[in-house]
Amino acid sequence: MKNILSRFGKISLLLALIYFVVGCDDDKEDVAPGLYVMSDEIETFPGDTVLVSGTASNYVGLESVTLSCEQWGIHKVYELGGQKPKVFNYDYQLIVPKNASFEEYLLITIRDVDGRESKKNVLLTYVADMESPIMQTQLPSRIAVDFDAAANKGSWNLNVKFTDDRELKDIRLQIPSMQIDETVKVTGRNGELKRTIDFTTGEFPVTLTITDAGGNETVVTTTVVVMLAEEEDPFEDYPVMWVVNASEKADDYLDGYYAPMTRKGEYQYEGKIYADKANFQIYFTAEKTMDGDLFGVSPYVNSKLMNNNGYVVPVTVAESGYYGVWIDLQAHTYSMWKLEPSATTYTGSLTVSGCGFSDFADWGTPATEMARNGYRYTSTLHQIGSYSSTRQYYAARVSDWGYVLRYWGDATGCGWWEDTTSAGGGVGSYVSDYDGAVQITFDTAILWATIKKVTE
């Protein structure tokens, strides 16, 4: 019989009970069922789940398979006498008691129809909890609360969720300047804390400490900033939003400065950016202009997204790299997360083509391929200022044109897509009378392109 015990996600234990049948000779009839255990020990913990599954076999037929541990209240018997199978597959889900003692044994007993038995003890030991709880609700470093002058207070609605892989113990809320120090007991693997806290004006450091049953802690800090409500310009549920590099000027770009953010729900938008340096700064606009509705963060609270062109400051991206960006205009919040380009992201050769450049005839290609740095491809060309038609451009693999970056655009946004089947399609287009050097950049990780004036 082969018996496999494995704890979900944690424990892999194979119990094999094997009887080798080499014939039906009389001298084999008194042989007890064979029992082979590849591992003599299970490491587990209270509340854990262990799956016992396996296959039993014996040439004279099986009477029963029993798993028992008196201290844990386990006594599972598979009664097989009615069928007397020579082969039996089973699955048994064993739940470790919350009050389980350890250094106990799980007894495996096999009985054949002739009453012969084989037994094996498997040691049940405790595995220490080394994992800290996880705060599921991501709190910004500073939280803005508007002060209501009529009510003479500012109210913060605290609502956090947290989890642990085993068992939670409690969560502690500390706001020293408010003389708040509260510990709330929690059971199970998931917890939630909701509180409405009233403040006067000022800044209030907050500490949340989550502790699990094993004594592991997770500490989260933030600062609640309470101030008179800041004025904000009216805004709409726009069909599309745009994210821009706040450290550069829109006038320096001929195309691609405004990168689209797709509308995901009412007042909610999602986009992608590449931060080429630490402390990269971005704004969000409702149109392809810096003179209209412009969203940034409060100069006092760097987590409060608001619309006030000339008052707000840029959102800062601490580290360089690729990021996903989410904004909620009504909730006045934003979030960012690191993006890791997939292994299939294109990194082969690319050349740019189009019309309105002196480096090659319309729809020709330059003499050299685009220079590549990671997923970013660049080429410096000379734009003809007197070119009368709408300028167009795209990028393609040099060798066989089997990979082409094409452009799409409609009322919901725009973007580039990868044509790998010669499907055909649009190309980027723009109007400009600029005469001089330009740098064209294609990024295959986020499928975006820009054309920028070369002024140095």
Protein backbone atom coordinates (compact mmCIF):
# COMPACT_ATOMS: atom_id res chain seq x y z
CA MET A 1 0.00 0.00 0.00
CA LYS A 2 1.28 3.41 -0.88
CA ASN A 3 0.06 6.22 1.35
CA ILE A 4 0.70 9.89 0.60
CA LEU A 5 0.27 12.53 3.30
CA SER A 6 0.71 16.11 2.27
CA ARG A 7 -0.21 19.28 4.09
CA PHE A 8 -1.80 21.78 1.65
CA GLY A 9 0.91 24.15 0.39
CA LYS A 10 3.31 23.20 3.18
CA ILE A 11 3.88 19.51 3.74
CA SER A 12 4.67 16.74 1.38
CA LEU A 13 4.73 13.31 2.93
CA LEU A 14 4.59 10.02 1.08
CA LEU A 15 3.45 6.91 2.93
CA ALA A 16 3.79 3.83 0.80
CA LEU A 17 2.39 0.52 1.91
CA ILE A 18 3.56 -2.04 -0.58
CA TYR A 19 2.99 -5.73 -0.84
CA PHE A 20 4.85 -7.39 -3.67
CA VAL A 21 2.95 -10.29 -5.18
CA VAL A 22 5.28 -12.73 -6.88
CA GLY A 23 2.93 -15.69 -7.07
CA CYS A 24 0.14 -17.53 -5.33
CA ASP A 25 2.29 -20.18 -3.73
CA ASP A 26 1.24 -21.64 -0.38
CA ASP A 27 4.41 -20.30 1.28
CA LYS A 28 3.13 -16.68 0.72
CA GLU A 29 -0.21 -17.15 2.52
CA ASP A 30 1.14 -16.27 5.99
CA VAL A 31 2.89 -13.07 4.94
CA ALA A 32 1.47 -9.94 6.65
CA PRO A 33 0.68 -6.88 4.51
CA GLY A 34 3.80 -4.94 3.69
CA LEU A 35 4.22 -1.43 5.06
CA TYR A 36 6.77 1.06 3.81
CA VAL A 37 6.94 4.64 5.05
CA MET A 38 9.24 7.04 3.19
CA SER A 39 8.98 9.65 5.96
CA ASP A 40 8.47 8.98 9.63
CA GLU A 41 7.51 12.54 10.59
CA ILE A 42 4.91 15.21 9.77
CA GLU A 43 5.64 18.85 10.65
CA THR A 44 2.40 20.78 11.15
CA PHE A 45 0.62 23.26 13.42
CA PRO A 46 -2.80 23.86 15.10
CA GLY A 47 -5.54 24.56 12.58
CA ASP A 48 -3.55 23.14 9.69
CA THR A 49 -5.03 20.71 7.17
CA VAL A 50 -3.31 17.49 6.15
CA LEU A 51 -4.50 15.46 3.19
CA VAL A 52 -4.08 11.73 3.59
CA SER A 53 -4.40 9.99 0.26
CA GLY A 54 -3.00 6.82 -1.15
CA THR A 55 -3.42 3.32 -2.51
CA ALA A 56 -3.60 0.06 -0.54
CA SER A 57 -3.07 -3.38 -2.07
CA ASN A 58 -2.86 -6.99 -0.96
CA TYR A 59 -3.25 -10.17 -3.04
CA VAL A 60 -5.66 -11.94 -0.62
CA GLY A 61 -7.92 -8.88 -0.27
CA LEU A 62 -8.11 -5.98 2.16
CA GLU A 63 -10.30 -5.91 5.26
CA SER A 64 -9.61 -2.35 6.52
CA VAL A 65 -7.31 0.64 6.62
CA THR A 66 -7.25 2.64 9.86
CA LEU A 67 -5.70 6.01 10.70
CA SER A 68 -5.81 6.92 14.37
CA CYS A 69 -4.44 9.38 16.90
CA GLU A 70 -6.32 9.35 20.19
CA GLN A 71 -4.83 12.64 21.43
CA TRP A 72 -6.14 14.45 18.34
CA GLY A 73 -9.49 12.65 18.28
CA ILE A 74 -8.71 10.91 15.01
CA HIS A 75 -10.10 7.47 14.29
CA LYS A 76 -10.77 6.94 10.62
CA VAL A 77 -11.59 3.41 9.48
CA TYR A 78 -12.11 2.34 5.88
CA GLU A 79 -14.22 -0.86 6.17
CA LEU A 80 -13.42 -2.95 3.12
CA GLY A 81 -14.62 -6.43 4.16
CA GLY A 82 -17.69 -6.29 1.96
CA GLN A 83 -15.75 -5.76 -1.23
CA LYS A 84 -12.42 -7.27 -0.17
CA PRO A 85 -10.54 -5.28 -2.80
CA LYS A 86 -6.98 -6.08 -3.66
CA VAL A 87 -6.44 -2.40 -4.50
CA PHE A 88 -8.06 0.55 -2.69
CA ASN A 89 -7.57 4.28 -3.33
CA TYR A 90 -8.60 6.69 -0.59
CA ASP A 91 -8.43 10.35 0.46
CA TYR A 92 -8.78 11.58 4.03
CA GLN A 93 -8.64 15.21 5.12
CA LEU A 94 -7.14 15.54 8.57
CA ILE A 95 -7.65 18.83 10.42
CA VAL A 96 -5.15 19.50 13.18
CA PRO A 97 -7.05 20.53 16.36
CA LYS A 98 -6.62 24.13 17.56
CA ASN A 99 -5.52 22.75 20.96
CA ALA A 100 -3.35 19.99 19.55
CA SER A 101 -0.42 18.70 21.56
CA PHE A 102 2.60 17.56 19.60
CA GLU A 103 5.19 14.81 19.67
CA GLU A 104 2.20 12.50 19.21
CA TYR A 105 1.82 9.68 16.68
CA LEU A 106 -0.51 8.94 13.79
CA LEU A 107 -0.95 5.16 13.72
CA ILE A 108 -1.41 3.56 10.30
CA THR A 109 -2.91 0.05 10.48
CA ILE A 110 -3.54 -2.32 7.55
CA ARG A 111 -5.60 -5.51 7.96
CA ASP A 112 -6.14 -8.14 5.28
CA VAL A 113 -9.10 -10.54 5.08
CA ASP A 114 -7.12 -13.23 6.90
CA GLY A 115 -6.62 -10.95 9.90
CA ARG A 116 -2.97 -10.21 9.34
CA GLU A 117 -1.91 -6.65 10.23
CA SER A 118 0.95 -4.25 9.65
CA LYS A 119 1.35 -1.02 11.65
CA LYS A 120 3.46 2.08 11.51
CA ASN A 121 3.68 5.17 13.72
CA VAL A 122 4.23 8.57 12.09
CA LEU A 123 5.51 11.28 14.44
CA LEU A 124 3.46 14.50 14.53
CA THR A 125 5.69 17.46 15.37
CA TYR A 126 5.15 21.21 15.60
CA VAL A 127 6.65 23.51 12.97
CA ALA A 128 7.34 26.99 14.27
CA ASP A 129 5.45 29.98 12.85
CA MET A 130 7.98 32.22 11.09
CA GLU A 131 5.56 34.25 8.94
CA SER A 132 4.35 37.67 10.04
CA PRO A 133 0.76 38.83 9.49
CA ILE A 134 -0.04 40.76 6.31
CA MET A 135 -1.76 44.14 6.21
CA GLN A 136 -4.04 43.85 3.18
CA THR A 137 -5.17 47.48 3.24
CA GLN A 138 -2.36 49.68 1.96
CA LEU A 139 -2.23 52.90 3.96
CA PRO A 140 -0.41 55.90 2.45
CA SER A 141 2.29 57.61 4.48
CA ARG A 142 0.01 60.63 4.99
CA ILE A 143 -3.79 60.67 5.08
CA ALA A 144 -5.76 63.86 4.49
CA VAL A 145 -8.84 64.64 6.60
CA ASP A 146 -10.87 67.80 6.07
CA PHE A 147 -11.68 69.79 9.19
CA ASP A 148 -15.38 70.67 9.50
CA ALA A 149 -15.49 74.13 11.08
CA ALA A 150 -19.20 73.86 11.85
CA ALA A 151 -18.79 70.55 13.68
CA ASN A 152 -15.41 71.62 15.07
CA LYS A 153 -13.80 68.32 14.13
CA GLY A 154 -12.30 66.26 11.36
CA SER A 155 -13.37 62.60 11.19
CA TRP A 156 -11.20 59.75 9.94
CA ASN A 157 -12.97 56.53 8.98
CA LEU A 158 -10.36 53.86 9.66
CA ASN A 159 -11.06 50.56 7.90
CA VAL A 160 -8.22 48.05 7.55
CA LYS A 161 -8.14 44.36 6.71
CA PHE A 162 -5.35 41.96 7.57
CA THR A 163 -4.57 38.27 7.43
CA ASP A 164 -2.23 35.56 8.72
CA ASP A 165 -1.30 32.15 7.36
CA ARG A 166 -2.17 30.49 10.69
CA GLU A 167 -3.93 32.34 13.50
CA LEU A 168 -4.27 36.01 14.37
CA LYS A 169 -4.09 37.22 17.95
CA ASP A 170 -4.79 40.97 18.06
CA ILE A 171 -4.36 44.39 16.48
CA ARG A 172 -3.19 47.43 18.42
CA LEU A 173 -4.10 51.00 17.47
CA GLN A 174 -1.92 53.77 18.88
CA ILE A 175 -2.34 57.54 18.40
CA PRO A 176 -0.12 58.99 21.16
CA SER A 177 -1.15 62.63 20.74
CA MET A 178 -4.80 61.57 21.14
CA GLN A 179 -4.09 59.30 24.12
CA ILE A 180 -5.46 56.38 22.11
CA ASP A 181 -3.96 52.96 22.81
CA GLU A 182 -6.43 50.17 22.04
CA THR A 183 -5.84 46.45 21.55
CA VAL A 184 -8.53 44.40 19.84
CA LYS A 185 -8.51 40.61 20.08
CA VAL A 186 -8.82 38.74 16.78
CA THR A 187 -9.33 35.06 15.99
CA GLY A 188 -8.99 33.10 12.79
CA ARG A 189 -6.85 33.94 9.79
CA ASN A 190 -8.64 37.11 8.64
CA GLY A 191 -9.28 40.27 10.59
CA GLU A 192 -10.76 43.74 10.16
CA LEU A 193 -10.67 46.91 12.23
CA LYS A 194 -13.19 49.72 11.74
CA ARG A 195 -13.16 52.93 13.73
CA THR A 196 -14.35 56.52 13.28
CA ILE A 197 -11.92 58.85 15.04
CA ASP A 198 -12.51 62.57 15.52
CA PHE A 199 -9.56 64.98 15.44
CA THR A 200 -8.82 68.63 15.89
CA THR A 201 -6.54 70.30 13.34
CA GLY A 202 -2.93 69.15 13.19
CA GLU A 203 -0.80 66.12 12.33
CA PHE A 204 -1.33 62.86 14.18
CA PRO A 205 1.10 59.90 13.86
CA VAL A 206 -0.72 56.55 13.89
CA THR A 207 0.73 53.08 14.54
CA LEU A 208 -1.07 49.80 13.85
CA THR A 209 0.54 46.60 15.17
CA ILE A 210 -0.82 43.23 14.08
CA THR A 211 0.25 40.18 16.12
CA ASP A 212 -0.37 36.52 15.36
CA ALA A 213 -0.65 33.60 17.75
CA GLY A 214 3.01 32.79 17.23
CA GLY A 215 4.10 36.23 18.41
CA ASN A 216 5.06 37.54 14.98
CA GLU A 217 4.31 41.22 14.42
CA THR A 218 3.65 43.55 11.50
CA VAL A 219 3.83 47.29 12.20
CA VAL A 220 2.24 49.87 9.89
CA THR A 221 2.55 53.61 10.41
CA THR A 222 0.86 56.62 8.87
CA THR A 223 0.14 60.24 9.71
CA VAL A 224 -3.35 61.72 9.70
CA VAL A 225 -3.26 65.36 8.60
CA VAL A 226 -6.34 67.36 9.59
CA MET A 227 -6.77 70.78 8.01
CA LEU A 228 -9.39 73.10 6.60
CA ALA A 229 -10.76 71.76 3.32
CA GLU A 230 -8.62 72.66 0.30
CA GLU A 231 -10.36 74.21 -2.68
CA GLU A 232 -10.67 72.02 -5.73
CA ASP A 233 -11.80 72.76 -9.26
CA PRO A 234 -14.86 70.89 -10.55
CA PHE A 235 -14.13 67.71 -12.49
CA GLU A 236 -16.01 65.20 -14.62
CA ASP A 237 -16.14 61.49 -15.32
CA TYR A 238 -13.86 61.86 -18.34
CA PRO A 239 -13.86 59.26 -21.16
CA VAL A 240 -10.06 59.06 -20.89
CA MET A 241 -7.30 60.54 -18.74
CA TRP A 242 -3.64 61.20 -19.53
CA VAL A 243 -0.48 60.79 -17.45
CA VAL A 244 2.52 63.04 -18.15
CA ASN A 245 6.12 63.48 -17.09
CA ALA A 246 5.92 66.53 -14.82
CA SER A 247 9.65 67.22 -15.01
CA GLU A 248 9.55 67.85 -18.76
CA LYS A 249 7.69 70.36 -20.93
CA ALA A 250 4.87 69.36 -23.23
CA ASP A 251 6.18 71.80 -25.87
CA ASP A 252 9.39 69.77 -26.15
CA TYR A 253 7.38 66.81 -27.48
CA LEU A 254 5.87 66.49 -30.92
CA ASP A 255 3.98 63.30 -30.10
CA GLY A 256 3.46 60.89 -27.18
CA TYR A 257 3.93 63.28 -24.24
CA TYR A 258 0.40 62.50 -23.06
CA ALA A 259 0.14 58.76 -22.31
CA PRO A 260 -3.44 57.41 -22.08
CA MET A 261 -5.14 56.05 -18.97
CA THR A 262 -8.09 53.75 -19.67
CA ARG A 263 -11.38 54.40 -17.89
CA LYS A 264 -12.09 51.39 -15.64
CA GLY A 265 -15.20 52.61 -13.85
CA GLU A 266 -16.83 55.83 -12.74
CA TYR A 267 -14.04 58.35 -12.16
CA GLN A 268 -11.47 55.52 -12.16
CA TYR A 269 -8.55 55.17 -14.60
CA GLU A 270 -5.56 52.91 -15.10
CA GLY A 271 -2.36 53.40 -17.09
CA LYS A 272 1.31 52.48 -17.37
CA ILE A 273 4.45 54.57 -17.06
CA TYR A 274 8.20 54.23 -17.29
CA ALA A 275 10.12 56.16 -14.63
CA ASP A 276 13.60 56.73 -16.00
CA LYS A 277 15.03 57.87 -12.66
CA ALA A 278 14.36 57.89 -8.93
CA ASN A 279 11.90 60.52 -7.68
CA PHE A 280 10.24 60.63 -11.08
CA GLN A 281 7.24 63.00 -11.07
CA ILE A 282 3.89 62.78 -12.86
CA TYR A 283 0.67 64.73 -13.33
CA PHE A 284 -2.70 63.60 -14.66
CA THR A 285 -4.67 65.64 -17.20
CA ALA A 286 -8.19 65.42 -18.60
CA GLU A 287 -7.13 66.53 -22.08
CA LYS A 288 -3.93 66.78 -24.09
CA THR A 289 -3.12 70.16 -22.60
CA MET A 290 -1.44 71.43 -19.44
CA ASP A 291 -3.80 74.41 -19.27
CA GLY A 292 -7.02 72.58 -18.37
CA ASP A 293 -7.99 70.22 -15.55
CA LEU A 294 -4.76 68.99 -13.98
CA PHE A 295 -4.60 66.49 -11.14
CA GLY A 296 -1.74 66.18 -8.68
CA VAL A 297 -1.53 65.89 -4.91
CA SER A 298 -2.04 68.37 -2.14
CA PRO A 299 1.17 70.21 -1.19
CA TYR A 300 0.36 69.27 2.40
CA VAL A 301 -0.78 65.65 2.01
CA ASN A 302 1.03 63.59 -0.61
CA SER A 303 -1.71 60.95 -0.78
CA LYS A 304 -4.59 63.32 -1.57
CA LEU A 305 -5.27 63.47 -5.31
CA MET A 306 -7.08 66.63 -6.40
CA ASN A 307 -7.82 68.89 -9.37
CA ASN A 308 -6.38 72.37 -8.94
CA ASN A 309 -4.06 73.50 -11.70
CA GLY A 310 -1.38 75.75 -10.25
CA TYR A 311 -1.93 74.55 -6.68
CA VAL A 312 -1.28 70.81 -6.71
CA VAL A 313 2.21 69.29 -6.84
CA PRO A 314 3.30 66.21 -8.82
CA VAL A 315 2.98 62.63 -7.63
CA THR A 316 6.47 61.31 -6.93
CA VAL A 317 7.62 57.83 -7.97
CA ALA A 318 10.40 56.91 -5.54
CA GLU A 319 12.26 54.34 -7.67
CA SER A 320 12.93 54.01 -11.38
CA GLY A 321 11.24 51.29 -13.41
CA TYR A 322 7.92 50.32 -14.98
CA TYR A 323 4.72 50.97 -13.05
CA GLY A 324 1.00 50.48 -13.25
CA VAL A 325 -0.96 53.53 -12.06
CA TRP A 326 -4.54 53.69 -10.74
CA ILE A 327 -6.43 56.89 -9.91
CA ASP A 328 -9.88 57.49 -8.42
CA LEU A 329 -10.95 61.10 -8.87
CA GLN A 330 -13.94 60.92 -6.53
CA ALA A 331 -12.05 59.15 -3.75
CA HIS A 332 -9.07 61.51 -4.23
CA THR A 333 -6.68 58.57 -4.17
CA TYR A 334 -4.06 56.95 -6.37
CA SER A 335 -1.94 53.82 -6.23
CA MET A 336 1.10 52.49 -8.08
CA TRP A 337 2.68 49.08 -8.39
CA LYS A 338 5.81 47.74 -10.02
CA LEU A 339 5.42 46.07 -13.41
CA GLU A 340 7.74 43.26 -14.43
CA PRO A 341 7.88 42.84 -18.23
CA SER A 342 7.09 39.29 -19.28
CA ALA A 343 9.69 36.94 -20.70
CA THR A 344 8.00 37.24 -24.10
CA THR A 345 8.39 41.03 -24.32
CA TYR A 346 10.01 41.87 -27.65
CA THR A 347 13.75 42.67 -27.54
CA GLY A 348 14.75 41.97 -31.14
CA SER A 349 15.80 44.45 -33.78
CA LEU A 350 13.65 47.47 -34.71
CA THR A 351 13.84 50.19 -37.30
CA VAL A 352 11.63 53.24 -37.62
CA SER A 353 9.79 54.16 -40.81
CA GLY A 354 7.45 56.94 -41.82
CA CYS A 355 7.24 60.17 -43.77
CA GLY A 356 8.44 63.72 -43.24
CA PHE A 357 12.06 62.95 -42.35
CA SER A 358 15.15 63.83 -44.38
CA ASP A 359 17.07 60.71 -43.31
CA PHE A 360 15.22 58.49 -45.79
CA ALA A 361 12.59 58.67 -48.48
CA ASP A 362 8.99 58.52 -47.32
CA TRP A 363 8.25 55.05 -45.92
CA GLY A 364 11.88 54.06 -46.23
CA THR A 365 14.16 53.19 -43.32
CA PRO A 366 17.30 54.72 -41.81
CA ALA A 367 20.70 53.27 -42.56
CA THR A 368 21.00 51.98 -38.99
CA GLU A 369 18.65 50.16 -36.66
CA MET A 370 17.23 51.75 -33.53
CA ALA A 371 19.52 51.61 -30.50
CA ARG A 372 18.15 49.38 -27.75
CA ASN A 373 18.45 49.84 -23.97
CA GLY A 374 16.39 47.15 -22.27
CA TYR A 375 12.92 47.46 -23.78
CA ARG A 376 13.43 51.01 -25.03
CA TYR A 377 14.47 51.72 -28.62
CA THR A 378 15.68 55.14 -29.81
CA SER A 379 16.57 56.73 -33.13
CA THR A 380 17.58 60.34 -33.88
CA LEU A 381 16.20 61.72 -37.16
CA HIS A 382 15.84 65.11 -38.83
CA GLN A 383 12.27 66.32 -39.26
CA ILE A 384 11.54 68.43 -42.34
CA GLY A 385 9.75 71.57 -41.19
CA SER A 386 8.31 72.38 -44.62
CA TYR A 387 6.72 68.95 -45.07
CA SER A 388 3.10 69.70 -45.96
CA SER A 389 1.36 66.37 -45.27
CA THR A 390 0.46 64.86 -41.91
CA ARG A 391 3.52 63.13 -40.51
CA GLN A 392 3.28 59.41 -39.86
CA TYR A 393 5.57 56.81 -38.32
CA TYR A 394 5.78 53.27 -36.98
CA ALA A 395 8.44 50.66 -36.08
CA ALA A 396 9.17 47.21 -37.45
CA ARG A 397 11.61 44.32 -37.27
CA VAL A 398 14.27 44.78 -39.92
CA SER A 399 14.80 41.26 -41.21
CA ASP A 400 11.33 40.18 -42.37
CA TRP A 401 8.85 42.80 -41.10
CA GLY A 402 7.16 40.00 -39.16
CA TYR A 403 6.93 42.23 -36.09
CA VAL A 404 5.38 45.68 -36.50
CA LEU A 405 4.33 48.23 -33.89
CA ARG A 406 1.10 49.78 -35.13
CA TYR A 407 -1.12 52.51 -33.70
CA TRP A 408 -4.81 52.73 -32.80
CA GLY A 409 -6.92 55.56 -31.44
CA ASP A 410 -10.56 56.40 -30.68
CA ALA A 411 -12.69 58.30 -28.16
CA THR A 412 -11.63 55.95 -25.35
CA GLY A 413 -7.90 56.47 -25.80
CA CYS A 414 -5.07 55.33 -27.99
CA GLY A 415 -2.06 53.08 -28.01
CA TRP A 416 0.34 50.86 -29.92
CA TRP A 417 -0.11 47.18 -30.60
CA GLU A 418 2.08 44.35 -31.89
CA ASP A 419 1.28 43.05 -35.37
CA THR A 420 2.99 39.66 -35.71
CA THR A 421 0.76 38.24 -38.46
CA SER A 422 1.02 40.97 -41.11
CA ALA A 423 -2.54 41.95 -40.30
CA GLY A 424 -1.92 45.55 -41.28
CA GLY A 425 -3.30 48.56 -39.49
CA GLY A 426 -2.76 52.15 -38.47
CA VAL A 427 0.39 54.12 -37.82
CA GLY A 428 1.10 57.05 -35.54
CA SER A 429 0.36 60.48 -36.99
CA TYR A 430 0.82 64.08 -35.87
CA VAL A 431 1.01 67.62 -37.26
CA SER A 432 4.11 69.77 -36.72
CA ASP A 433 6.09 72.40 -38.61
CA TYR A 434 9.17 71.93 -36.43
CA ASP A 435 12.39 71.73 -38.43
CA GLY A 436 15.28 69.99 -36.72
CA ALA A 437 16.53 66.89 -34.95
CA VAL A 438 14.07 64.67 -33.10
CA GLN A 439 14.47 61.54 -31.01
CA ILE A 440 11.91 58.80 -31.56
CA THR A 441 11.52 56.31 -28.70
CA PHE A 442 9.57 53.05 -28.75
CA ASP A 443 9.03 51.05 -25.55
CA THR A 444 8.01 47.43 -26.08
CA ALA A 445 7.34 46.82 -22.37
CA ILE A 446 4.44 49.27 -22.16
CA LEU A 447 3.82 49.67 -25.93
CA TRP A 448 4.20 53.42 -26.16
CA ALA A 449 6.18 55.82 -28.34
CA THR A 450 7.31 59.45 -28.15
CA ILE A 451 8.88 61.99 -30.47
CA LYS A 452 10.89 64.69 -28.72
CA LYS A 453 12.84 67.66 -30.01
CA VAL A 454 16.62 67.39 -29.68
CA THR A 455 17.67 70.79 -28.36
CA GLU A 456 21.21 70.07 -27.21
